[in-house]
């Protein structure tokens, strides 16, 4: 699956390069906080292990974090499907505060990101602008969870919408809501970002991130048909054994040994300063929403 290329795929951040080179930049305290690993993985040979310790504040902003950054193609009126997998470590902290594992952050100043997936206590939540939370579910640790997120990016609540599949089930029909701030851009952040009040170490794994223009292009290929009962053993074609994966890690996680510089300090979360099997689809539901600039936890 990682080696395939589909017409509708516009970007992959699945770590199958064996490093972090698919991403634009990073915000980390040290390289051990964002590691490409070979176990555990769900698809392919590699995944990301994101670790946050209390005090990890690489950009001198609110909260503690270690995150990858990808500057993508999300513009006003664009529409994409995103698929990725997440697993929370068995000892992932249970705290009644925010722990963001995937977010689409705005470029401008102030407030929370327009779209964020996070853990709150024992729940996974999706929250949009104006603190709208159209979906939440129970947190499960130690198992891979599959997300497909369909978004129309717009600051107009009558145009923008989201739609969500979780573990092969369509859990959020099309939900009309603003997904951007007016006149602002958007970019992806993947890893772990949480309140600086959280004391225990937090570990979350990410795998298989892909962005595409069609639902079909983020779904896995259909399984091959079973061989005919009359085919003699060894009569069909077979693929050669896969090669041993290259070693993970080096002095630099970027292919050329020179990671891009980190992004400028991002706006404070609460004020101004500078987060399967066969999937099925289809129904519609429309609601409205308003924009917001300040998180209400």
XYZ file of C-alpha atoms in Angstrom:
297
model
C 0.000 0.000 0.000
C 2.699 2.610 0.835
C 4.386 2.035 -2.526
C 1.256 2.662 -4.594
C 0.500 5.976 -6.248
C -3.050 7.089 -7.022
C -4.216 9.929 -9.197
C -6.059 11.661 -6.364
C -3.274 11.475 -3.771
C -1.670 14.875 -3.278
C 0.650 14.108 -0.353
C 1.819 11.270 1.880
C 3.241 11.676 5.362
C 3.367 7.973 6.176
C 7.064 7.825 7.238
C 7.784 5.138 4.641
C 10.895 7.086 3.693
C 12.305 5.898 7.036
C 12.782 9.482 8.227
C 10.883 12.740 8.763
C 11.657 14.159 5.332
C 8.035 14.156 4.140
C 7.270 17.010 6.531
C 8.115 20.701 6.210
C 9.574 21.235 9.652
C 9.302 20.328 13.313
C 8.859 21.743 16.807
C 10.672 19.505 19.267
C 12.805 19.644 22.380
C 15.179 17.002 21.022
C 15.283 14.326 18.321
C 14.250 11.552 20.734
C 10.833 13.211 21.120
C 9.846 12.548 17.474
C 11.240 9.174 16.398
C 10.610 7.083 13.288
C 10.205 3.513 14.580
C 9.682 0.052 13.123
C 7.510 -1.165 15.983
C 4.668 -0.701 16.558
C 3.417 -0.046 13.015
C 0.052 -0.645 11.358
C 0.902 -0.334 7.670
C 4.191 -0.389 5.843
C 7.442 -0.542 7.774
C 7.571 2.690 9.733
C 5.547 4.862 12.105
C 6.116 7.939 14.269
C 6.552 7.829 18.034
C 5.776 11.209 19.616
C 6.749 11.744 23.252
C 6.035 14.758 25.469
C 7.435 15.398 28.931
C 6.340 18.190 31.220
C 8.374 21.274 30.386
C 8.786 20.485 26.660
C 8.272 23.974 25.219
C 10.440 24.279 22.095
C 8.826 27.481 20.760
C 8.289 29.383 24.020
C 4.520 29.362 23.673
C 1.591 27.957 25.603
C 1.490 24.275 26.505
C 4.038 21.514 26.015
C 4.596 19.933 22.622
C 6.638 17.945 20.152
C 5.045 18.166 16.706
C 5.767 17.808 13.004
C 4.588 20.574 10.677
C 3.401 20.223 7.090
C 2.581 23.255 4.961
C 0.026 21.798 2.563
C -2.374 22.967 -0.131
C -5.385 23.904 1.954
C -6.897 27.088 0.550
C -10.308 28.693 0.921
C -12.776 26.479 -0.962
C -10.454 23.458 -1.287
C -11.738 20.002 -0.345
C -9.701 17.001 0.789
C -9.841 13.580 2.385
C -7.239 12.730 5.029
C -6.518 9.292 6.423
C -4.160 8.340 9.228
C -3.843 5.970 12.173
C -3.144 6.734 15.830
C -2.313 4.576 18.844
C -2.088 5.829 22.420
C 0.417 4.121 24.697
C -1.042 1.885 27.442
C -0.004 4.455 30.063
C -1.237 7.520 28.176
C -2.250 10.090 30.845
C -5.885 10.515 31.857
C -6.357 14.178 32.739
C -9.307 16.557 32.499
C -7.550 18.905 30.120
C -6.592 19.039 26.438
C -4.012 16.796 24.773
C -3.985 17.451 21.005
C -2.670 14.690 18.724
C -3.633 16.132 15.303
C -4.498 19.711 14.400
C -4.922 22.022 11.448
C -3.564 25.290 12.757
C -4.215 28.782 11.458
C -1.458 31.132 10.340
C -2.723 34.185 12.173
C -2.662 35.357 15.752
C -4.545 34.167 18.774
C -6.904 31.456 19.856
C -7.180 27.756 19.239
C -6.788 26.069 15.840
C -9.869 25.820 13.615
C -9.705 22.009 13.574
C -8.215 19.764 16.253
C -8.408 16.162 17.405
C -7.556 15.781 21.063
C -7.936 13.710 24.220
C -9.873 15.106 27.168
C -9.985 12.813 30.187
C -11.142 9.483 28.782
C -12.566 10.856 25.545
C -11.363 11.509 22.008
C -12.866 14.709 20.634
C -13.062 16.640 17.389
C -13.449 20.375 17.961
C -13.902 23.131 15.375
C -14.069 26.915 15.412
C -16.352 28.447 18.064
C -15.571 25.406 20.274
C -18.098 23.251 18.400
C -17.513 19.568 19.239
C -19.555 17.519 16.755
C -17.923 14.176 17.646
C -16.409 12.392 20.623
C -15.864 8.800 21.680
C -14.246 6.761 24.427
C -10.453 6.725 24.527
C -8.872 3.325 23.905
C -5.213 2.705 24.626
C -2.840 0.192 23.077
C -4.823 -0.308 19.835
C -4.538 1.353 16.440
C -7.395 3.680 15.551
C -8.155 4.615 11.958
C -9.433 8.051 10.926
C -10.739 9.331 7.609
C -11.491 13.042 7.738
C -13.299 14.792 4.878
C -13.109 18.602 4.923
C -14.278 21.518 2.826
C -11.992 24.336 3.918
C -13.905 27.600 4.247
C -14.426 30.436 6.696
C -18.079 30.536 5.600
C -20.196 28.215 7.811
C -22.644 27.704 4.938
C -19.810 26.389 2.734
C -17.349 24.647 5.038
C -18.056 21.169 6.377
C -16.471 18.115 7.963
C -17.257 14.412 7.755
C -15.591 11.639 9.755
C -15.053 7.883 9.661
C -13.559 6.174 12.720
C -12.417 2.549 12.639
C -14.354 1.844 9.460
C -17.619 3.430 10.615
C -19.056 6.723 9.413
C -19.463 8.385 12.787
C -20.100 11.977 11.666
C -22.251 12.688 8.606
C -21.540 15.905 6.740
C -21.563 18.692 9.325
C -21.744 22.254 8.014
C -19.411 24.571 9.883
C -16.602 27.068 9.353
C -13.276 25.250 9.100
C -10.993 28.292 8.686
C -10.727 31.800 10.049
C -11.540 34.616 7.585
C -8.578 35.608 5.435
C -6.295 33.077 7.141
C -4.401 30.002 6.025
C -4.129 26.509 7.481
C -1.409 23.920 8.039
C -1.111 20.456 9.578
C 0.573 19.638 12.892
C 1.052 16.004 13.916
C 2.479 14.657 17.189
C 1.392 15.621 20.697
C 0.584 19.061 22.139
C -0.929 19.380 25.614
C -1.543 21.592 28.614
C 1.605 22.304 30.598
C -0.260 21.169 33.731
C 0.007 17.511 32.621
C 2.818 15.844 34.576
C 3.115 12.198 33.363
C 5.009 11.408 30.167
C 2.704 11.076 27.148
C 3.386 8.811 24.152
C 1.307 8.550 20.980
C 2.061 6.784 17.669
C 1.066 8.009 14.193
C 1.068 6.027 10.956
C -0.090 6.077 7.340
C -0.997 9.749 6.839
C -2.287 10.443 3.324
C -4.094 13.417 1.770
C -6.221 13.008 -1.354
C -9.010 14.558 -3.368
C -11.271 11.472 -3.417
C -12.426 8.985 -0.813
C -11.378 6.064 -3.021
C -7.800 7.297 -2.978
C -7.405 6.984 0.778
C -8.958 3.526 0.991
C -6.757 0.413 0.855
C -6.742 -1.644 -2.347
C -9.379 -4.357 -2.635
C -8.052 -7.741 -1.488
C -6.850 -10.032 -4.244
C -9.313 -12.798 -5.195
C -8.657 -16.237 -3.747
C -6.766 -18.564 -6.109
C -8.844 -20.957 -8.166
C -9.238 -24.338 -6.488
C -7.898 -26.031 -9.601
C -4.652 -24.091 -9.676
C -1.801 -26.417 -8.761
C 0.487 -25.354 -5.905
C 3.106 -22.971 -7.203
C 1.136 -22.523 -10.418
C 0.411 -18.849 -9.869
C 2.821 -15.974 -9.924
C 4.457 -14.952 -6.716
C 6.260 -11.859 -5.545
C 9.887 -12.017 -4.471
C 10.559 -11.779 -0.762
C 10.649 -8.205 0.451
C 14.030 -6.716 1.151
C 15.163 -6.069 4.675
C 14.138 -2.534 5.676
C 16.967 -0.045 5.941
C 18.076 0.871 9.446
C 15.975 3.487 11.170
C 17.530 6.678 12.398
C 20.763 8.487 11.780
C 22.469 11.570 13.015
C 19.703 13.540 11.263
C 16.131 12.401 10.473
C 16.106 14.432 7.255
C 17.553 12.746 4.127
C 20.111 15.451 3.372
C 21.250 15.751 6.981
C 20.056 19.349 7.205
C 16.591 19.698 8.768
C 14.667 22.831 7.849
C 14.591 25.529 10.449
C 11.694 25.447 12.871
C 8.704 27.630 12.192
C 8.442 30.944 14.042
C 6.791 30.900 17.406
C 3.116 30.143 16.949
C 0.367 32.204 18.589
C -0.457 31.419 22.178
C -3.302 28.978 22.612
C -5.172 31.430 24.816
C -3.835 34.804 23.662
C -1.660 36.655 21.158
C 2.084 36.166 20.833
C 3.431 35.796 17.448
C -5.609 13.603 15.599
C -8.782 0.046 9.396
C -11.005 -2.177 7.452
C -13.375 -1.646 4.589
C -15.161 1.652 4.854
C -18.631 2.563 3.769
C -20.266 5.848 3.071
C -22.911 8.080 2.449
C -25.551 10.347 4.037
C -25.878 14.086 4.564
C -26.526 16.204 7.604
C -26.226 19.980 7.847
C -25.821 22.152 10.863
C -24.408 25.614 11.278
C -21.766 27.204 13.441
C -20.027 30.402 14.231
C -16.384 31.319 14.429
C -14.486 31.709 17.597
C -11.116 32.976 18.571
C -10.813 31.924 22.209
C -11.015 28.335 23.486
C -13.654 27.522 26.049
C -12.555 24.417 27.849
